[in-house]
PDB file of C-alpha atoms and ligand atoms in Angstrom:
ATOM      1  CA  MET A 530     -47.181  29.770 -60.105  1.00 50.00           C
ATOM      2  CA  GLY A 531     -45.104  27.824 -57.592  1.00 55.00           C
ATOM      3  CA  THR A 532     -44.515  28.603 -53.938  1.00 69.00           C
ATOM      4  CA  ASP A 533     -41.925  27.222 -51.617  1.00 90.00           C
ATOM      5  CA  ILE A 534     -44.414  25.017 -49.794  1.00 97.00           C
ATOM      6  CA  THR A 535     -43.520  21.355 -49.573  1.00 98.00           C
ATOM      7  CA  GLY A 536     -46.049  19.123 -47.868  1.00 98.00           C
ATOM      8  CA  ARG A 537     -46.104  15.402 -47.359  1.00 98.00           C
ATOM      9  CA  PHE A 538     -48.282  12.458 -46.514  1.00 98.00           C
ATOM     10  CA  ALA A 539     -46.529   9.980 -44.241  1.00 98.00           C
ATOM     11  CA  PRO A 540     -48.764   6.952 -43.687  1.00 98.00           C
ATOM     12  CA  SER A 541     -47.784   3.817 -41.791  1.00 97.00           C
ATOM     13  CA  PRO A 542     -48.783   0.756 -43.837  1.00 97.00           C
ATOM     14  CA  THR A 543     -50.290  -1.205 -40.947  1.00 95.00           C
ATOM     15  CA  GLY A 544     -53.613  -1.851 -42.663  1.00 94.00           C
ATOM     16  CA  ARG A 545     -55.843  -0.634 -45.459  1.00 94.00           C
ATOM     17  CA  MET A 546     -56.301   3.137 -45.598  1.00 94.00           C
ATOM     18  CA  HIS A 547     -59.578   4.298 -44.044  1.00 92.00           C
ATOM     19  CA  LEU A 548     -61.648   7.401 -44.536  1.00 93.00           C
ATOM     20  CA  GLY A 549     -59.730   9.258 -41.799  1.00 94.00           C
ATOM     21  CA  ASN A 550     -56.426   8.593 -43.572  1.00 96.00           C
ATOM     22  CA  VAL A 551     -57.977   9.799 -46.826  1.00 97.00           C
ATOM     23  CA  MET A 552     -59.030  13.020 -45.099  1.00 97.00           C
ATOM     24  CA  CYS A 553     -55.460  13.544 -43.878  1.00 98.00           C
ATOM     25  CA  ALA A 554     -54.041  12.949 -47.356  1.00 98.00           C
ATOM     26  CA  LEU A 555     -56.637  15.222 -48.947  1.00 98.00           C
ATOM     27  CA  LEU A 556     -56.075  18.146 -46.556  1.00 98.00           C
ATOM     28  CA  SER A 557     -52.326  17.868 -46.811  1.00 98.00           C
ATOM     29  CA  TRP A 558     -52.510  17.650 -50.632  1.00 98.00           C
ATOM     30  CA  LEU A 559     -54.811  20.692 -50.777  1.00 98.00           C
ATOM     31  CA  ASP A 560     -52.625  22.639 -48.355  1.00 98.00           C
ATOM     32  CA  ALA A 561     -49.620  22.162 -50.654  1.00 98.00           C
ATOM     33  CA  LYS A 562     -51.282  22.164 -54.061  1.00 98.00           C
ATOM     34  CA  SER A 563     -53.652  25.114 -53.498  1.00 97.00           C
ATOM     35  CA  THR A 564     -50.563  27.313 -53.405  1.00 96.00           C
ATOM     36  CA  GLY A 565     -48.760  25.528 -56.233  1.00 96.00           C
ATOM     37  CA  GLY A 566     -46.477  23.657 -53.849  1.00 97.00           C
ATOM     38  CA  VAL A 567     -44.925  20.213 -53.851  1.00 98.00           C
ATOM     39  CA  TRP A 568     -46.487  17.174 -52.148  1.00 98.00           C
ATOM     40  CA  ARG A 569     -44.350  14.167 -51.233  1.00 98.00           C
ATOM     41  CA  LEU A 570     -45.205  10.639 -50.152  1.00 98.00           C
ATOM     42  CA  ARG A 571     -43.231   8.847 -47.452  1.00 98.00           C
ATOM     43  CA  ILE A 572     -44.117   5.346 -46.356  1.00 98.00           C
ATOM     44  CA  GLU A 573     -43.428   5.058 -42.621  1.00 98.00           C
ATOM     45  CA  ASP A 574     -42.624   1.371 -42.533  1.00 98.00           C
ATOM     46  CA  ILE A 575     -39.921   1.240 -39.880  1.00 96.00           C
ATOM     47  CA  ASP A 576     -41.902  -1.045 -37.619  1.00 95.00           C
ATOM     48  CA  ARG A 577     -41.327  -4.353 -39.362  1.00 93.00           C
ATOM     49  CA  GLN A 578     -43.700  -6.219 -37.057  1.00 93.00           C
ATOM     50  CA  ARG A 579     -46.709  -4.063 -37.891  1.00 94.00           C
ATOM     51  CA  CYS A 580     -46.050  -2.781 -41.409  1.00 97.00           C
ATOM     52  CA  LYS A 581     -46.605  -4.798 -44.574  1.00 97.00           C
ATOM     53  CA  ARG A 582     -45.384  -4.139 -48.089  1.00 97.00           C
ATOM     54  CA  GLU A 583     -48.765  -5.281 -49.356  1.00 97.00           C
ATOM     55  CA  TYR A 584     -50.538  -2.525 -47.416  1.00 97.00           C
ATOM     56  CA  ALA A 585     -48.063   0.037 -48.750  1.00 98.00           C
ATOM     57  CA  MET A 586     -48.729  -1.042 -52.335  1.00 98.00           C
ATOM     58  CA  GLN A 587     -52.492  -0.788 -51.742  1.00 97.00           C
ATOM     59  CA  LEU A 588     -52.012   2.645 -50.248  1.00 98.00           C
ATOM     60  CA  ILE A 589     -50.120   3.813 -53.310  1.00 98.00           C
ATOM     61  CA  ASP A 590     -52.857   2.421 -55.537  1.00 98.00           C
ATOM     62  CA  ASP A 591     -55.581   4.022 -53.373  1.00 98.00           C
ATOM     63  CA  LEU A 592     -53.961   7.480 -53.564  1.00 98.00           C
ATOM     64  CA  LEU A 593     -53.791   7.272 -57.356  1.00 98.00           C
ATOM     65  CA  TRP A 594     -57.384   6.030 -57.522  1.00 98.00           C
ATOM     66  CA  LEU A 595     -58.484   9.002 -55.387  1.00 98.00           C
ATOM     67  CA  GLY A 596     -56.673  11.404 -57.713  1.00 98.00           C
ATOM     68  CA  LEU A 597     -53.973  12.385 -55.227  1.00 98.00           C
ATOM     69  CA  PRO A 598     -50.650  11.964 -57.024  1.00 98.00           C
ATOM     70  CA  TRP A 599     -47.420  12.887 -55.259  1.00 98.00           C
ATOM     71  CA  ASP A 600     -44.261  14.553 -56.539  1.00 98.00           C
ATOM     72  CA  GLY A 601     -40.934  12.777 -56.880  1.00 98.00           C
ATOM     73  CA  GLU A 602     -39.989   9.336 -55.675  1.00 98.00           C
ATOM     74  CA  VAL A 603     -41.758   7.563 -52.841  1.00 98.00           C
ATOM     75  CA  VAL A 604     -39.529   7.592 -49.750  1.00 98.00           C
ATOM     76  CA  TRP A 605     -39.460   4.343 -47.730  1.00 98.00           C
ATOM     77  CA  GLN A 606     -38.344   4.638 -44.129  1.00 98.00           C
ATOM     78  CA  SER A 607     -37.321   0.967 -44.089  1.00 98.00           C
ATOM     79  CA  GLU A 608     -34.502   1.893 -46.514  1.00 98.00           C
ATOM     80  CA  ARG A 609     -33.102   4.725 -44.407  1.00 98.00           C
ATOM     81  CA  SER A 610     -31.592   2.961 -41.440  1.00 98.00           C
ATOM     82  CA  GLU A 611     -28.072   4.204 -42.141  1.00 98.00           C
ATOM     83  CA  ILE A 612     -29.241   7.790 -42.147  1.00 98.00           C
ATOM     84  CA  TYR A 613     -31.039   7.388 -38.820  1.00 98.00           C
ATOM     85  CA  GLN A 614     -27.922   5.738 -37.382  1.00 98.00           C
ATOM     86  CA  GLN A 615     -25.752   8.722 -38.351  1.00 98.00           C
ATOM     87  CA  TYR A 616     -28.091  11.113 -36.598  1.00 98.00           C
ATOM     88  CA  LEU A 617     -28.334   8.868 -33.551  1.00 98.00           C
ATOM     89  CA  ASP A 618     -24.516   8.784 -33.405  1.00 98.00           C
ATOM     90  CA  TYR A 619     -24.541  12.563 -33.454  1.00 98.00           C
ATOM     91  CA  LEU A 620     -26.888  12.646 -30.448  1.00 98.00           C
ATOM     92  CA  THR A 621     -24.721  10.112 -28.659  1.00 98.00           C
ATOM     93  CA  ASP A 622     -21.578  12.161 -29.342  1.00 98.00           C
ATOM     94  CA  LEU A 623     -23.320  15.119 -27.766  1.00 98.00           C
ATOM     95  CA  GLY A 624     -23.881  12.998 -24.647  1.00 97.00           C
ATOM     96  CA  LEU A 625     -27.627  13.288 -25.029  1.00 98.00           C
ATOM     97  CA  THR A 626     -28.565   9.607 -25.154  1.00 98.00           C
ATOM     98  CA  TYR A 627     -28.623   6.768 -22.650  1.00 98.00           C
ATOM     99  CA  HIS A 628     -29.875   3.196 -22.473  1.00 98.00           C
ATOM    100  CA  CYS A 629     -32.942   2.223 -20.532  1.00 97.00           C
ATOM    101  CA  ASN A 630     -34.170  -1.232 -19.582  1.00 96.00           C
ATOM    102  CA  CYS A 631     -37.473  -0.303 -17.955  1.00 95.00           C
ATOM    103  CA  THR A 632     -40.431  -2.357 -19.053  1.00 92.00           C
ATOM    104  CA  ARG A 633     -43.825  -0.891 -19.683  1.00 86.00           C
ATOM    105  CA  ASN A 634     -45.000  -2.371 -16.403  1.00 86.00           C
ATOM    106  CA  ASP A 635     -42.110  -0.723 -14.505  1.00 85.00           C
ATOM    107  CA  LEU A 636     -43.192   2.585 -15.967  1.00 86.00           C
ATOM    108  CA  LEU A 637     -46.849   2.034 -15.203  1.00 81.00           C
ATOM    109  CA  ALA A 638     -45.911   1.299 -11.605  1.00 80.00           C
ATOM    110  CA  SER A 639     -43.567   4.229 -11.134  1.00 78.00           C
ATOM    111  CA  SER A 640     -45.127   7.127 -12.980  1.00 72.00           C
ATOM    112  CA  ALA A 641     -48.390   8.991 -13.084  1.00 68.00           C
ATOM    113  CA  PRO A 642     -50.119   9.042 -16.457  1.00 68.00           C
ATOM    114  CA  HIS A 643     -50.022  12.377 -18.206  1.00 67.00           C
ATOM    115  CA  GLU A 644     -52.981  14.494 -17.124  1.00 60.00           C
ATOM    116  CA  ALA A 645     -54.053  15.574 -20.575  1.00 63.00           C
ATOM    117  CA  ASP A 646     -54.111  12.294 -22.462  1.00 70.00           C
ATOM    118  CA  GLY A 647     -53.040   9.445 -20.208  1.00 71.00           C
ATOM    119  CA  ARG A 648     -49.576   9.047 -21.767  1.00 79.00           C
ATOM    120  CA  ILE A 649     -46.893   7.875 -19.418  1.00 83.00           C
ATOM    121  CA  VAL A 650     -44.172  10.449 -18.867  1.00 89.00           C
ATOM    122  CA  TYR A 651     -40.843   8.714 -18.368  1.00 93.00           C
ATOM    123  CA  PRO A 652     -39.567   9.608 -14.882  1.00 91.00           C
ATOM    124  CA  GLY A 653     -35.863   9.334 -15.786  1.00 94.00           C
ATOM    125  CA  THR A 654     -35.278   6.032 -13.950  1.00 95.00           C
ATOM    126  CA  CYS A 655     -32.241   4.949 -16.013  1.00 97.00           C
ATOM    127  CA  ARG A 656     -30.833   8.430 -16.715  1.00 96.00           C
ATOM    128  CA  ASP A 657     -27.741   8.018 -14.584  1.00 95.00           C
ATOM    129  CA  LYS A 658     -27.344   4.238 -14.532  1.00 96.00           C
ATOM    130  CA  GLY A 659     -24.789   4.078 -17.372  1.00 96.00           C
ATOM    131  CA  LEU A 660     -26.398   0.959 -18.888  1.00 97.00           C
ATOM    132  CA  SER A 661     -24.898  -0.435 -22.081  1.00 96.00           C
ATOM    133  CA  GLU A 662     -28.018  -1.963 -23.566  1.00 96.00           C
ATOM    134  CA  GLY A 663     -31.744  -1.499 -23.807  1.00 97.00           C
ATOM    135  CA  ALA A 664     -33.840   1.107 -25.530  1.00 97.00           C
ATOM    136  CA  VAL A 665     -32.077   4.384 -26.349  1.00 98.00           C
ATOM    137  CA  ARG A 666     -33.595   7.510 -24.814  1.00 98.00           C
ATOM    138  CA  ILE A 667     -32.743  11.143 -25.299  1.00 98.00           C
ATOM    139  CA  ARG A 668     -32.320  13.537 -22.372  1.00 97.00           C
ATOM    140  CA  VAL A 669     -34.793  16.347 -22.721  1.00 96.00           C
ATOM    141  CA  PRO A 670     -34.255  19.795 -21.227  1.00 95.00           C
ATOM    142  CA  GLU A 671     -35.986  20.614 -17.956  1.00 93.00           C
ATOM    143  CA  ARG A 672     -38.860  22.409 -19.650  1.00 91.00           C
ATOM    144  CA  LEU A 673     -39.917  19.149 -21.336  1.00 91.00           C
ATOM    145  CA  GLU A 674     -39.358  16.826 -18.385  1.00 89.00           C
ATOM    146  CA  ALA A 675     -42.835  17.105 -16.910  1.00 86.00           C
ATOM    147  CA  THR A 676     -44.788  16.946 -20.154  1.00 85.00           C
ATOM    148  CA  ASN A 677     -42.760  14.633 -22.353  1.00 85.00           C
ATOM    149  CA  GLY A 678     -39.925  13.081 -20.381  1.00 93.00           C
ATOM    150  CA  ASP A 679     -36.797  11.574 -21.932  1.00 96.00           C
ATOM    151  CA  PHE A 680     -38.270   9.845 -24.960  1.00 96.00           C
ATOM    152  CA  ILE A 681     -37.193   6.779 -26.916  1.00 96.00           C
ATOM    153  CA  VAL A 682     -35.245   7.285 -30.139  1.00 98.00           C
ATOM    154  CA  GLN A 683     -34.435   3.620 -30.763  1.00 98.00           C
ATOM    155  CA  ARG A 684     -36.314   0.694 -29.338  1.00 96.00           C
ATOM    156  CA  ARG A 685     -34.724  -2.203 -27.511  1.00 96.00           C
ATOM    157  CA  ASP A 686     -34.985  -4.410 -30.622  1.00 96.00           C
ATOM    158  CA  GLY A 687     -33.220  -1.785 -32.762  1.00 97.00           C
ATOM    159  CA  THR A 688     -36.391  -0.372 -34.356  1.00 97.00           C
ATOM    160  CA  TRP A 689     -36.117   3.359 -34.970  1.00 98.00           C
ATOM    161  CA  ALA A 690     -38.596   5.455 -33.066  1.00 97.00           C
ATOM    162  CA  TYR A 691     -41.181   7.477 -34.958  1.00 97.00           C
ATOM    163  CA  GLN A 692     -40.050  10.762 -33.336  1.00 97.00           C
ATOM    164  CA  LEU A 693     -36.486  10.405 -34.555  1.00 98.00           C
ATOM    165  CA  ALA A 694     -37.244   9.163 -38.057  1.00 98.00           C
ATOM    166  CA  VAL A 695     -40.023  11.663 -38.733  1.00 98.00           C
ATOM    167  CA  VAL A 696     -37.879  14.679 -37.859  1.00 98.00           C
ATOM    168  CA  ILE A 697     -34.869  13.529 -39.856  1.00 98.00           C
ATOM    169  CA  ASP A 698     -36.997  12.669 -42.886  1.00 98.00           C
ATOM    170  CA  ASP A 699     -39.134  15.794 -42.853  1.00 98.00           C
ATOM    171  CA  ALA A 700     -36.018  17.944 -42.567  1.00 98.00           C
ATOM    172  CA  LEU A 701     -34.003  16.107 -45.222  1.00 98.00           C
ATOM    173  CA  MET A 702     -36.987  16.061 -47.597  1.00 98.00           C
ATOM    174  CA  GLY A 703     -37.341  19.824 -47.190  1.00 98.00           C
ATOM    175  CA  ILE A 704     -40.867  19.606 -45.773  1.00 98.00           C
ATOM    176  CA  THR A 705     -42.192  23.044 -44.830  1.00 98.00           C
ATOM    177  CA  HIS A 706     -45.780  22.067 -43.895  1.00 98.00           C
ATOM    178  CA  VAL A 707     -46.624  19.044 -41.775  1.00 98.00           C
ATOM    179  CA  VAL A 708     -50.354  18.314 -41.918  1.00 98.00           C
ATOM    180  CA  ARG A 709     -51.668  15.486 -39.727  1.00 97.00           C
ATOM    181  CA  GLY A 710     -54.334  14.503 -37.231  1.00 96.00           C
ATOM    182  CA  ARG A 711     -54.672  16.286 -33.917  1.00 95.00           C
ATOM    183  CA  ASP A 712     -53.759  13.030 -32.144  1.00 92.00           C
ATOM    184  CA  LEU A 713     -50.158  13.813 -33.081  1.00 94.00           C
ATOM    185  CA  LYS A 714     -50.170  17.307 -31.602  1.00 94.00           C
ATOM    186  CA  THR A 715     -48.540  16.056 -28.383  1.00 92.00           C
ATOM    187  CA  SER A 716     -45.509  14.989 -30.443  1.00 94.00           C
ATOM    188  CA  VAL A 717     -44.694  18.537 -31.496  1.00 96.00           C
ATOM    189  CA  PRO A 718     -42.560  19.500 -28.437  1.00 95.00           C
ATOM    190  CA  GLN A 719     -40.421  16.363 -28.814  1.00 96.00           C
ATOM    191  CA  GLN A 720     -40.030  16.944 -32.526  1.00 97.00           C
ATOM    192  CA  GLU A 721     -39.221  20.640 -32.134  1.00 97.00           C
ATOM    193  CA  PHE A 722     -36.594  19.741 -29.573  1.00 97.00           C
ATOM    194  CA  LEU A 723     -34.959  17.363 -32.089  1.00 98.00           C
ATOM    195  CA  TYR A 724     -35.136  20.031 -34.816  1.00 98.00           C
ATOM    196  CA  ASP A 725     -33.208  22.355 -32.484  1.00 98.00           C
ATOM    197  CA  VAL A 726     -30.614  19.770 -31.505  1.00 98.00           C
ATOM    198  CA  PHE A 727     -29.935  18.860 -35.151  1.00 98.00           C
ATOM    199  CA  GLY A 728     -29.992  22.506 -36.218  1.00 98.00           C
ATOM    200  CA  PHE A 729     -32.796  21.886 -38.733  1.00 98.00           C
ATOM    201  CA  CYS A 730     -35.263  24.537 -39.791  1.00 98.00           C
ATOM    202  CA  LYS A 731     -38.700  23.801 -38.275  1.00 98.00           C
ATOM    203  CA  PRO A 732     -41.751  23.235 -40.485  1.00 98.00           C
ATOM    204  CA  LYS A 733     -45.187  24.626 -39.814  1.00 98.00           C
ATOM    205  CA  PHE A 734     -47.293  22.040 -37.948  1.00 98.00           C
ATOM    206  CA  LEU A 735     -50.980  21.939 -38.861  1.00 98.00           C
ATOM    207  CA  HIS A 736     -53.365  19.527 -37.136  1.00 97.00           C
ATOM    208  CA  HIS A 737     -56.775  18.583 -38.440  1.00 97.00           C
ATOM    209  CA  PRO A 738     -59.766  17.156 -36.529  1.00 96.00           C
ATOM    210  CA  LEU A 739     -60.240  13.396 -36.513  1.00 94.00           C
ATOM    211  CA  LEU A 740     -63.038  11.314 -37.942  1.00 92.00           C
ATOM    212  CA  CYS A 741     -64.819   9.518 -35.111  1.00 89.00           C
ATOM    213  CA  ASN A 742     -67.568   6.960 -34.839  1.00 83.00           C
ATOM    214  CA  MET A 743     -70.755   7.904 -33.013  1.00 79.00           C
ATOM    215  CA  THR A 744     -69.297   6.870 -29.657  1.00 82.00           C
ATOM    216  CA  GLY A 745     -66.523   9.406 -30.140  1.00 82.00           C
ATOM    217  CA  GLN A 746     -63.716   6.928 -30.872  1.00 85.00           C
ATOM    218  CA  ARG A 747     -61.489   7.868 -33.743  1.00 85.00           C
ATOM    219  CA  LEU A 748     -61.565   5.623 -36.770  1.00 84.00           C
ATOM    220  CA  CYS A 749     -58.784   3.115 -36.806  1.00 79.00           C
ATOM    221  CA  LYS A 750     -57.579   0.510 -39.234  1.00 74.00           C
ATOM    222  CA  ARG A 751     -59.256  -2.228 -37.227  1.00 72.00           C
ATOM    223  CA  ASP A 752     -62.690  -0.771 -38.109  1.00 73.00           C
ATOM    224  CA  ARG A 753     -62.964  -2.270 -41.532  1.00 72.00           C
ATOM    225  CA  SER A 754     -66.254  -0.660 -42.515  1.00 72.00           C
ATOM    226  CA  LEU A 755     -64.765   2.620 -43.700  1.00 86.00           C
ATOM    227  CA  ASP A 756     -61.611   1.287 -45.269  1.00 90.00           C
ATOM    228  CA  LEU A 757     -60.926   1.764 -48.926  1.00 94.00           C
ATOM    229  CA  GLY A 758     -61.199  -1.937 -49.727  1.00 93.00           C
ATOM    230  CA  ILE A 759     -64.888  -1.630 -48.915  1.00 90.00           C
ATOM    231  CA  LEU A 760     -65.484   1.970 -49.985  1.00 91.00           C
ATOM    232  CA  ARG A 761     -63.958   1.393 -53.425  1.00 93.00           C
ATOM    233  CA  LYS A 762     -66.568  -1.275 -54.108  1.00 91.00           C
ATOM    234  CA  LYS A 763     -69.429   1.087 -53.311  1.00 89.00           C
ATOM    235  CA  TYR A 764     -68.361   4.563 -54.371  1.00 92.00           C
ATOM    236  CA  LEU A 765     -66.520   6.532 -56.976  1.00 93.00           C
ATOM    237  CA  PRO A 766     -63.447   8.510 -55.898  1.00 96.00           C
ATOM    238  CA  GLU A 767     -65.356  11.763 -56.509  1.00 95.00           C
ATOM    239  CA  GLU A 768     -68.066  10.635 -54.114  1.00 93.00           C
ATOM    240  CA  ILE A 769     -65.585   9.942 -51.347  1.00 94.00           C
ATOM    241  CA  ILE A 770     -63.752  13.216 -51.944  1.00 96.00           C
ATOM    242  CA  GLY A 771     -67.061  15.109 -52.201  1.00 94.00           C
ATOM    243  CA  TYR A 772     -68.239  13.615 -48.927  1.00 93.00           C
ATOM    244  CA  LEU A 773     -65.020  14.582 -47.138  1.00 95.00           C
ATOM    245  CA  ALA A 774     -65.140  18.077 -48.647  1.00 96.00           C
ATOM    246  CA  TYR A 775     -68.676  18.431 -47.322  1.00 94.00           C
ATOM    247  CA  ARG A 776     -67.891  17.080 -43.845  1.00 93.00           C
ATOM    248  CA  THR A 777     -64.769  19.227 -43.468  1.00 96.00           C
ATOM    249  CA  GLY A 778     -66.749  22.337 -44.421  1.00 96.00           C
ATOM    250  CA  LEU A 779     -64.890  23.019 -47.672  1.00 98.00           C
ATOM    251  CA  VAL A 780     -68.190  22.918 -49.572  1.00 97.00           C
ATOM    252  CA  ARG A 781     -71.688  23.604 -48.261  1.00 95.00           C
ATOM    253  CA  ASP A 782     -73.530  20.675 -49.765  1.00 91.00           C
ATOM    254  CA  TYR A 783     -72.693  17.161 -50.678  1.00 89.00           C
ATOM    255  CA  SER A 784     -71.972  16.408 -54.305  1.00 91.00           C
ATOM    256  CA  ALA A 785     -69.450  14.254 -56.108  1.00 93.00           C
ATOM    257  CA  ILE A 786     -66.383  16.363 -56.724  1.00 96.00           C
ATOM    258  CA  GLY A 787     -62.835  15.828 -57.967  1.00 97.00           C
ATOM    259  CA  VAL A 788     -59.829  16.938 -55.914  1.00 98.00           C
ATOM    260  CA  LYS A 789     -58.797  19.598 -58.421  1.00 98.00           C
ATOM    261  CA  GLU A 790     -62.129  21.380 -58.035  1.00 98.00           C
ATOM    262  CA  LEU A 791     -61.330  21.845 -54.358  1.00 98.00           C
ATOM    263  CA  LEU A 792     -58.097  23.741 -54.960  1.00 98.00           C
ATOM    264  CA  ASP A 793     -59.887  27.089 -55.162  1.00 97.00           C
ATOM    265  CA  VAL A 794     -62.207  26.557 -52.204  1.00 97.00           C
ATOM    266  CA  PHE A 795     -59.640  25.139 -49.791  1.00 98.00           C
ATOM    267  CA  SER A 796     -59.015  27.192 -46.664  1.00 98.00           C
ATOM    268  CA  TRP A 797     -57.982  26.171 -43.158  1.00 98.00           C
ATOM    269  CA  CYS A 798     -60.555  28.657 -41.778  1.00 98.00           C
ATOM    270  CA  LYS A 799     -63.345  26.361 -42.992  1.00 97.00           C
ATOM    271  CA  ILE A 800     -62.066  23.236 -41.236  1.00 97.00           C
ATOM    272  CA  PRO A 801     -63.903  22.671 -37.939  1.00 95.00           C
ATOM    273  CA  ASP A 802     -61.989  22.502 -34.653  1.00 92.00           C
ATOM    274  CA  GLY A 803     -63.951  19.593 -33.246  1.00 93.00           C
ATOM    275  CA  ASP A 804     -63.794  16.001 -34.394  1.00 93.00           C
ATOM    276  CA  ILE A 805     -66.136  14.879 -37.146  1.00 93.00           C
ATOM    277  CA  MET A 806     -68.622  12.121 -36.318  1.00 89.00           C
ATOM    278  CA  ILE A 807     -69.320   9.499 -38.927  1.00 85.00           C
ATOM    279  CA  ASP A 808     -72.409   7.391 -38.613  1.00 73.00           C
ATOM    280  CA  GLY A 809     -72.631   3.704 -39.318  1.00 56.00           C
ATOM    281  CA  ASP A 810     -71.131   1.423 -41.854  1.00 56.00           C
ATOM    282  CA  CYS A 811     -71.138   3.599 -44.904  1.00 55.00           C
ATOM    283  CA  LEU A 812     -71.146   7.158 -46.085  1.00 68.00           C
ATOM    284  CA  PRO A 813     -74.517   8.632 -45.148  1.00 56.00           C
ATOM    285  CA  VAL A 814     -75.037  10.012 -48.608  1.00 52.00           C
ATOM    286  CA  SER A 815     -74.809   7.119 -50.959  1.00 52.00           C
ATOM    287  CA  VAL A 816     -75.270   8.178 -54.529  1.00 48.00           C
ATOM    288  CA  GLY A 817     -73.631   5.151 -56.046  1.00 49.00           C
ATOM    289  CA  PRO A 818     -71.717   4.815 -59.281  1.00 47.00           C
ATOM    290  CA  SER A 819     -74.810   5.340 -61.438  1.00 41.00           C
ATOM    291  CA  SER A 820     -75.605   8.678 -59.809  1.00 41.00           C
ATOM    292  CA  GLU A 821     -77.059  11.514 -61.819  1.00 41.00           C
ATOM    293  CA  ASN A 822     -74.592  13.847 -60.135  1.00 41.00           C
ATOM    294  CA  LEU A 823     -71.845  12.242 -62.124  1.00 41.00           C
ATOM    295  CA  SER A 824     -73.487  11.995 -65.504  1.00 39.00           C
ATOM    296  CA  SER A 825     -74.528  15.657 -65.560  1.00 36.00           C
TER     297      SER A 825
HETATM  298  N1  LIG B1972     -46.942   7.645 -39.829  1.00 78.69           N
HETATM  299  C1  LIG B1972     -47.810   8.362 -38.943  1.00 78.69           C
HETATM  300  C2  LIG B1972     -49.181   7.743 -38.977  1.00 78.69           C
HETATM  301  O1  LIG B1972     -49.552   7.117 -39.952  1.00 78.69           O
HETATM  302  C3  LIG B1972     -47.989   9.815 -39.276  1.00 78.69           C
HETATM  303  C4  LIG B1972     -46.791  10.589 -39.040  1.00 78.69           C
HETATM  304  C5  LIG B1972     -46.883  12.069 -39.270  1.00 78.69           C
HETATM  305  O2  LIG B1972     -47.712  12.531 -40.081  1.00 78.69           O
HETATM  306  O3  LIG B1972     -46.080  12.765 -38.668  1.00 78.69           O
HETATM  307  O4  LIG B1972     -49.906   7.899 -38.023  1.00 78.69           O
END
């Protein structure tokens, strides 16, 4: 029985997927598939300096290995420049954009970091300068000035900004449920503002806790120890999925489990609010490929 839910996983191929990225994919897949919905894959490779095709291909292979297939064609942001340009032109025609040539150091010197998370809120330095080059910013309404500031929609070197591309793509792909880490929660006001300006229907935004190391830092692609290149050598996909299901509270005890078995037990109510600490270099429960759990 299908529903109208369309979810998506939108990774940036800047390195090998790690356990935290797998958790994001798994929760988003379960959110869509537990109600018979559609789950799409979009590779967010607009930043040509940081993204590599090779990482994207590994990511695709890792998702299939984990048992998380997507629906339809893979969408590549690097192929959608013309679309982003059309929407940027629309913003410009509305008189909402302007160029800015402030450097990061200018901003650090002139603005106070955001209280909640240390982000720098742009103080509007170039708003009325009428510059003809530089990064392109969008004028936000007064209610967003203190918390978000006029944000960048196209970088100085022409690279499309995440905020612009993500909204256009989610809307055009018909995404109804955006599931991602709580580190992206601060982007919601900017994105909702763009949804309103473009007249798009807003999705539901759902944020999950992050996986952190024991010092409380979230896992990142630089920490190689929990990336799939290493995990795939030591564990079966069911062991990785079973471990994540256990740590996110979807099941009470650890056992190897396939993604489909989680469809019936998935519920957002079970997911903890706080971040999830991961100890050490490997999954604490290592049953290994010859485990009895799997042969029974
Ligand atoms: N591409 C972003 C990332 O990998 C995620 C974007 C999103 O889910 O909105 O962090």
